[in-house]
Amino acid sequence: MIITAVELREIRLPLIHFFETSFGRTTERRILLVKVNGSDGIAGWGECTAGEGPFYCDEWTETAWSTIKTFLAPMVIGKEIANAAELWDLMSAVRGHRMAKASLETAGWDLEAKRLEVPLWKHLGGVRNEIGSGVSIGIQETFEALAEKIEVELRAGYQRIKIKIKPGWDLEIVRRLREKFPAMPLMVDANSAYSLADVDLFKQMDQHRLMMIEQPLAHSDMFDHAELQKQIETPLCLDESIHSVEDARHAIQLGAARIVNVKLGRVGGHTQAKKVEAECRSRNVPVWCGGMLEAGIGRAHNIAMATLAGFSLPGDVSASARYWAEDIIEPQVTVSANGTILAPNKPGIGFEVNLSKIDKLTVRREMIA
Ligand code: OSB
Ligand code: MG
């Protein structure tokens, strides 16, 4: 396959409800979409998961745009590519910028699956056409607002609830939630808001039967997470710290993670995600699919990835309607009463990209050929 051109678009998409984490509040997404045009007239789509600022990691919408335009797109355009897994190697001279790479790489996988006329999830090696779905609920103004949101999601069927925590919105919130919802599958995500000095707080979390604690300590750390894990019972799950299959192996070997959150953008696309999944599976470490407030294209790629065998826990990929008045794909992503999402049987990502909707949302567009 030959990629003849790469089209970049930035769309603005307001969230139905603000999403707040320990690193900040998002009300409107600035999403970079990547379309790769194949020489045979078929196109593939990817979505960049970089945020509006360098707060989750060091990438953001602008760095992704300029890195793709200046370096990554020229590395892949016009090359004879035997398969999508080669895209990563073509971009190897660029260090970091995994979210930028992933948006181009995942578009290449969609293109390849469409050329082969197979669903992407099957092309990736997925083993199930239905994935378990959970929700990630941001920090709210009040405990009551949080409890109300949880009730709605449990009634909808979601398989587990994740809440965001930060200093001042942590132990007491968890304690009250446990009182109100004694049996719900619950976990917390700190997005690196704590340090080892907070070990007592995490020891107290042990009383509340959490499925796991996600990324309590520094975004770049593994050593202190291993120290913390030695002192608490609740499994630690790493998100921000895992950028590669090597990171996953190191985290497991150190004892810094008993569970791994896999995000396509953070690891650099489907080929790298498959490696992380295989490494964790070989070491009996469960993985699940994280989310980055994706619109439909990113959501569709997440669904495909989560059909791989190692994704044994419900992830953060949930229904379009939880985020958007109208998503950019057709049909919208929906969740069954059992809290599952079906992987589509159409070729590629398996959802139609709603171009007229995207055109209306586009604030800039550039063709690189
Ligand atoms: O840490 O998992 C995270 C959203 C933005 C940045 C980081 C994270 C998240 C989420 C939301 O938790 C997951 C989703 O519903 O897309
Ligand atoms: Mg997280």
Short mmCIF file of N, CA and C in Angstrom, two decimals, residues 229-336:
data_model
loop_
_atom_site.label_atom_id
_atom_site.label_comp_id
_atom_site.label_asym_id
_atom_site.label_seq_id
_atom_site.Cartn_x
_atom_site.Cartn_y
_atom_site.Cartn_z
N GLN A 229 3.28 -0.05 46.23
CA GLN A 229 2.58 -1.32 46.09
C GLN A 229 2.97 -2.31 47.19
N LYS A 230 4.24 -2.23 47.63
CA LYS A 230 4.70 -3.13 48.71
C LYS A 230 3.93 -2.87 50.00
N GLN A 231 3.43 -1.64 50.15
CA GLN A 231 2.81 -1.25 51.42
C GLN A 231 1.30 -1.30 51.42
N ILE A 232 0.69 -1.57 50.28
CA ILE A 232 -0.78 -1.64 50.24
C ILE A 232 -1.24 -2.92 49.54
N GLU A 233 -2.52 -3.26 49.79
CA GLU A 233 -3.09 -4.49 49.22
C GLU A 233 -3.71 -4.23 47.84
N THR A 234 -4.38 -3.07 47.71
CA THR A 234 -5.11 -2.77 46.47
C THR A 234 -4.13 -2.74 45.30
N PRO A 235 -4.47 -3.43 44.19
CA PRO A 235 -3.55 -3.43 43.06
C PRO A 235 -3.36 -2.02 42.48
N LEU A 236 -2.12 -1.72 42.10
CA LEU A 236 -1.86 -0.48 41.36
C LEU A 236 -1.96 -0.76 39.87
N CYS A 237 -2.52 0.22 39.16
CA CYS A 237 -2.59 0.17 37.70
C CYS A 237 -1.83 1.38 37.18
N LEU A 238 -0.97 1.19 36.20
CA LEU A 238 -0.27 2.35 35.63
C LEU A 238 -0.90 2.78 34.32
N ASP A 239 -0.99 4.09 34.15
CA ASP A 239 -1.47 4.72 32.93
C ASP A 239 -0.33 5.57 32.37
N GLU A 240 -0.18 6.80 32.88
CA GLU A 240 0.80 7.76 32.35
C GLU A 240 2.22 7.19 32.20
N SER A 241 2.64 6.30 33.08
CA SER A 241 4.03 5.83 33.07
C SER A 241 4.36 4.83 31.96
N ILE A 242 3.33 4.32 31.27
CA ILE A 242 3.59 3.24 30.30
C ILE A 242 3.54 3.76 28.86
N HIS A 243 4.70 3.86 28.24
CA HIS A 243 4.78 4.36 26.86
C HIS A 243 5.15 3.29 25.86
N SER A 244 5.53 2.11 26.34
CA SER A 244 6.09 1.11 25.43
C SER A 244 6.01 -0.27 26.06
N VAL A 245 6.31 -1.27 25.25
CA VAL A 245 6.34 -2.64 25.77
C VAL A 245 7.45 -2.78 26.82
N GLU A 246 8.54 -2.05 26.65
CA GLU A 246 9.61 -2.11 27.65
C GLU A 246 9.13 -1.52 28.98
N ASP A 247 8.43 -0.40 28.91
CA ASP A 247 7.88 0.18 30.14
C ASP A 247 6.96 -0.82 30.84
N ALA A 248 6.13 -1.50 30.06
CA ALA A 248 5.19 -2.45 30.66
C ALA A 248 5.96 -3.56 31.37
N ARG A 249 6.98 -4.08 30.71
CA ARG A 249 7.78 -5.15 31.32
C ARG A 249 8.49 -4.65 32.58
N HIS A 250 9.08 -3.46 32.49
CA HIS A 250 9.78 -2.93 33.67
C HIS A 250 8.82 -2.73 34.84
N ALA A 251 7.64 -2.20 34.55
CA ALA A 251 6.67 -1.95 35.62
C ALA A 251 6.26 -3.26 36.30
N ILE A 252 6.06 -4.28 35.49
CA ILE A 252 5.64 -5.57 36.05
C ILE A 252 6.79 -6.18 36.86
N GLN A 253 7.98 -6.16 36.28
CA GLN A 253 9.14 -6.76 36.96
C GLN A 253 9.46 -6.04 38.28
N LEU A 254 9.27 -4.72 38.27
CA LEU A 254 9.53 -3.95 39.49
C LEU A 254 8.45 -4.14 40.55
N GLY A 255 7.28 -4.59 40.11
CA GLY A 255 6.15 -4.64 41.03
C GLY A 255 5.45 -3.29 41.15
N ALA A 256 5.60 -2.46 40.13
CA ALA A 256 4.96 -1.13 40.15
C ALA A 256 3.54 -1.17 39.63
N ALA A 257 3.18 -2.24 38.90
CA ALA A 257 1.82 -2.36 38.36
C ALA A 257 1.40 -3.81 38.35
N ARG A 258 0.18 -4.07 38.82
CA ARG A 258 -0.41 -5.40 38.71
C ARG A 258 -1.45 -5.44 37.61
N ILE A 259 -1.76 -4.25 37.09
CA ILE A 259 -2.74 -4.07 36.02
C ILE A 259 -2.21 -2.93 35.14
N VAL A 260 -2.46 -3.02 33.84
CA VAL A 260 -1.98 -1.96 32.94
C VAL A 260 -3.14 -1.38 32.13
N ASN A 261 -3.21 -0.06 32.10
CA ASN A 261 -4.14 0.68 31.25
C ASN A 261 -3.43 0.91 29.91
N VAL A 262 -4.02 0.43 28.82
CA VAL A 262 -3.41 0.62 27.49
C VAL A 262 -4.18 1.72 26.77
N LYS A 263 -3.44 2.71 26.28
CA LYS A 263 -4.04 3.77 25.46
C LYS A 263 -3.27 3.83 24.15
N LEU A 264 -3.99 3.81 23.05
CA LEU A 264 -3.35 3.81 21.74
C LEU A 264 -2.42 5.01 21.56
N GLY A 265 -2.89 6.18 21.96
CA GLY A 265 -2.08 7.38 21.76
C GLY A 265 -0.81 7.34 22.59
N ARG A 266 -0.93 6.95 23.84
CA ARG A 266 0.22 6.95 24.74
C ARG A 266 1.32 6.00 24.31
N VAL A 267 0.96 4.87 23.71
CA VAL A 267 2.00 3.89 23.32
C VAL A 267 2.41 4.02 21.86
N GLY A 268 1.68 4.80 21.05
CA GLY A 268 2.12 5.04 19.67
C GLY A 268 1.37 4.27 18.61
N GLY A 269 0.20 3.74 18.91
CA GLY A 269 -0.62 3.11 17.87
C GLY A 269 -0.87 1.64 18.10
N HIS A 270 -1.53 1.02 17.11
CA HIS A 270 -1.97 -0.37 17.27
C HIS A 270 -0.81 -1.36 17.37
N THR A 271 0.25 -1.14 16.60
CA THR A 271 1.34 -2.12 16.63
C THR A 271 1.99 -2.16 18.01
N GLN A 272 2.18 -1.00 18.60
CA GLN A 272 2.78 -0.94 19.94
C GLN A 272 1.79 -1.45 20.99
N ALA A 273 0.51 -1.11 20.82
CA ALA A 273 -0.50 -1.58 21.79
C ALA A 273 -0.56 -3.10 21.80
N LYS A 274 -0.47 -3.70 20.60
CA LYS A 274 -0.48 -5.17 20.52
C LYS A 274 0.71 -5.75 21.28
N LYS A 275 1.85 -5.09 21.18
CA LYS A 275 3.04 -5.59 21.91
C LYS A 275 2.85 -5.49 23.42
N VAL A 276 2.30 -4.37 23.87
CA VAL A 276 2.06 -4.20 25.30
C VAL A 276 1.07 -5.28 25.78
N GLU A 277 0.02 -5.46 25.01
CA GLU A 277 -1.00 -6.46 25.37
C GLU A 277 -0.38 -7.85 25.46
N ALA A 278 0.45 -8.21 24.49
CA ALA A 278 1.05 -9.56 24.46
C ALA A 278 2.01 -9.75 25.64
N GLU A 279 2.78 -8.71 25.92
CA GLU A 279 3.74 -8.79 27.04
C GLU A 279 3.00 -8.99 28.36
N CYS A 280 1.95 -8.19 28.57
CA CYS A 280 1.20 -8.30 29.83
C CYS A 280 0.52 -9.66 29.91
N ARG A 281 -0.07 -10.12 28.80
CA ARG A 281 -0.76 -11.42 28.80
C ARG A 281 0.21 -12.53 29.15
N SER A 282 1.42 -12.47 28.60
CA SER A 282 2.39 -13.53 28.86
C SER A 282 2.81 -13.54 30.33
N ARG A 283 2.62 -12.43 31.01
CA ARG A 283 2.97 -12.35 32.43
C ARG A 283 1.74 -12.37 33.34
N ASN A 284 0.60 -12.74 32.74
CA ASN A 284 -0.66 -12.82 33.51
C ASN A 284 -1.05 -11.51 34.17
N VAL A 285 -0.74 -10.42 33.52
CA VAL A 285 -1.16 -9.10 34.02
C VAL A 285 -2.32 -8.62 33.15
N PRO A 286 -3.51 -8.42 33.76
CA PRO A 286 -4.66 -7.97 32.97
C PRO A 286 -4.45 -6.55 32.44
N VAL A 287 -4.98 -6.29 31.26
CA VAL A 287 -4.97 -4.93 30.73
C VAL A 287 -6.40 -4.50 30.43
N TRP A 288 -6.60 -3.20 30.31
CA TRP A 288 -7.88 -2.67 29.89
C TRP A 288 -7.63 -1.43 29.05
N CYS A 289 -8.66 -1.06 28.28
CA CYS A 289 -8.51 0.03 27.33
C CYS A 289 -8.89 1.36 27.98
N GLY A 290 -7.92 2.27 28.06
CA GLY A 290 -8.19 3.59 28.59
C GLY A 290 -8.85 4.48 27.56
N GLY A 291 -9.25 5.67 27.99
CA GLY A 291 -9.87 6.62 27.08
C GLY A 291 -9.27 7.99 27.27
N MET A 292 -9.40 8.83 26.26
CA MET A 292 -8.89 10.20 26.30
C MET A 292 -9.95 11.18 25.79
N LEU A 293 -11.21 10.94 26.20
CA LEU A 293 -12.32 11.78 25.74
C LEU A 293 -12.36 11.83 24.22
N GLU A 294 -12.24 10.67 23.60
CA GLU A 294 -12.20 10.60 22.14
C GLU A 294 -13.58 10.84 21.52
N ALA A 295 -13.56 11.43 20.34
CA ALA A 295 -14.74 11.42 19.48
C ALA A 295 -14.78 10.05 18.80
N GLY A 296 -15.72 9.88 17.86
CA GLY A 296 -16.03 8.56 17.35
C GLY A 296 -14.91 7.79 16.68
N ILE A 297 -14.01 8.50 16.01
CA ILE A 297 -12.96 7.76 15.29
C ILE A 297 -12.00 7.12 16.29
N GLY A 298 -11.60 7.89 17.29
CA GLY A 298 -10.74 7.34 18.33
C GLY A 298 -11.44 6.25 19.12
N ARG A 299 -12.72 6.48 19.38
CA ARG A 299 -13.53 5.50 20.11
C ARG A 299 -13.58 4.18 19.33
N ALA A 300 -13.77 4.27 18.02
CA ALA A 300 -13.83 3.07 17.17
C ALA A 300 -12.51 2.31 17.20
N HIS A 301 -11.40 3.04 17.15
CA HIS A 301 -10.09 2.37 17.24
C HIS A 301 -9.92 1.68 18.60
N ASN A 302 -10.40 2.34 19.66
CA ASN A 302 -10.31 1.75 21.00
C ASN A 302 -11.10 0.44 21.07
N ILE A 303 -12.30 0.46 20.49
CA ILE A 303 -13.14 -0.75 20.52
C ILE A 303 -12.41 -1.90 19.83
N ALA A 304 -11.82 -1.60 18.68
CA ALA A 304 -11.09 -2.65 17.93
C ALA A 304 -9.95 -3.22 18.79
N MET A 305 -9.17 -2.32 19.40
CA MET A 305 -8.04 -2.78 20.20
C MET A 305 -8.50 -3.64 21.37
N ALA A 306 -9.60 -3.25 22.00
CA ALA A 306 -10.05 -3.94 23.22
C ALA A 306 -10.60 -5.34 22.95
N THR A 307 -10.67 -5.76 21.69
CA THR A 307 -11.08 -7.14 21.39
C THR A 307 -9.91 -8.12 21.48
N LEU A 308 -8.69 -7.61 21.70
CA LEU A 308 -7.53 -8.50 21.86
C LEU A 308 -7.67 -9.30 23.16
N ALA A 309 -7.06 -10.47 23.18
CA ALA A 309 -7.30 -11.43 24.26
C ALA A 309 -6.99 -10.91 25.66
N GLY A 310 -5.93 -10.09 25.78
CA GLY A 310 -5.50 -9.67 27.11
C GLY A 310 -6.39 -8.65 27.79
N PHE A 311 -7.32 -8.06 27.02
CA PHE A 311 -8.20 -7.02 27.59
C PHE A 311 -9.32 -7.69 28.39
N SER A 312 -8.97 -8.15 29.58
CA SER A 312 -9.89 -8.97 30.37
C SER A 312 -10.68 -8.15 31.38
N LEU A 313 -10.41 -6.88 31.49
CA LEU A 313 -11.16 -6.03 32.42
C LEU A 313 -11.94 -4.97 31.63
N PRO A 314 -13.12 -4.54 32.14
CA PRO A 314 -13.84 -3.48 31.44
C PRO A 314 -13.00 -2.21 31.39
N GLY A 315 -13.07 -1.50 30.27
CA GLY A 315 -12.25 -0.31 30.08
C GLY A 315 -13.05 0.97 30.22
N ASP A 316 -12.42 2.08 29.78
CA ASP A 316 -13.03 3.41 29.87
C ASP A 316 -13.73 3.81 28.57
N VAL A 317 -13.95 2.87 27.66
CA VAL A 317 -14.60 3.21 26.39
C VAL A 317 -16.10 3.03 26.58
N SER A 318 -16.83 4.15 26.47
CA SER A 318 -18.26 4.12 26.76
C SER A 318 -19.03 4.78 25.62
N ALA A 319 -20.33 4.97 25.83
CA ALA A 319 -21.22 5.44 24.75
C ALA A 319 -20.91 6.87 24.33
N SER A 320 -21.06 7.14 23.04
CA SER A 320 -20.86 8.49 22.48
C SER A 320 -21.69 9.52 23.23
N ALA A 321 -22.92 9.14 23.57
CA ALA A 321 -23.87 10.11 24.13
C ALA A 321 -23.47 10.59 25.53
N ARG A 322 -22.52 9.91 26.18
CA ARG A 322 -22.05 10.41 27.46
C ARG A 322 -21.20 11.66 27.30
N TYR A 323 -20.66 11.87 26.08
CA TYR A 323 -19.75 12.99 25.85
C TYR A 323 -20.30 14.04 24.89
N TRP A 324 -20.97 13.57 23.83
CA TRP A 324 -21.28 14.46 22.70
C TRP A 324 -22.76 14.51 22.41
N ALA A 325 -23.24 15.71 22.05
CA ALA A 325 -24.62 15.85 21.59
C ALA A 325 -24.80 14.99 20.34
N GLU A 326 -23.80 15.03 19.45
CA GLU A 326 -23.81 14.15 18.28
C GLU A 326 -22.36 13.80 17.96
N ASP A 327 -22.08 12.53 17.84
CA ASP A 327 -20.71 12.08 17.55
C ASP A 327 -20.43 12.25 16.04
N ILE A 328 -19.18 12.07 15.65
CA ILE A 328 -18.77 12.29 14.25
C ILE A 328 -18.81 11.00 13.43
N ILE A 329 -19.32 9.93 14.02
CA ILE A 329 -19.45 8.67 13.28
C ILE A 329 -20.91 8.20 13.30
N GLU A 330 -21.22 7.30 12.36
CA GLU A 330 -22.55 6.67 12.31
C GLU A 330 -22.35 5.16 12.24
N PRO A 331 -23.09 4.37 13.02
CA PRO A 331 -23.93 4.84 14.11
C PRO A 331 -23.09 5.35 15.28
N GLN A 332 -23.73 5.97 16.26
CA GLN A 332 -23.05 6.38 17.49
C GLN A 332 -22.65 5.11 18.26
N VAL A 333 -21.66 5.22 19.12
CA VAL A 333 -21.30 4.08 19.97
C VAL A 333 -22.35 3.96 21.08
N THR A 334 -22.92 2.78 21.22
CA THR A 334 -23.91 2.56 22.28
C THR A 334 -23.48 1.37 23.14
N VAL A 335 -24.07 1.31 24.32
CA VAL A 335 -23.72 0.26 25.28
C VAL A 335 -24.97 -0.56 25.59
N SER A 336 -24.81 -1.88 25.67
CA SER A 336 -25.93 -2.77 25.95
C SER A 336 -26.28 -2.72 27.44
#
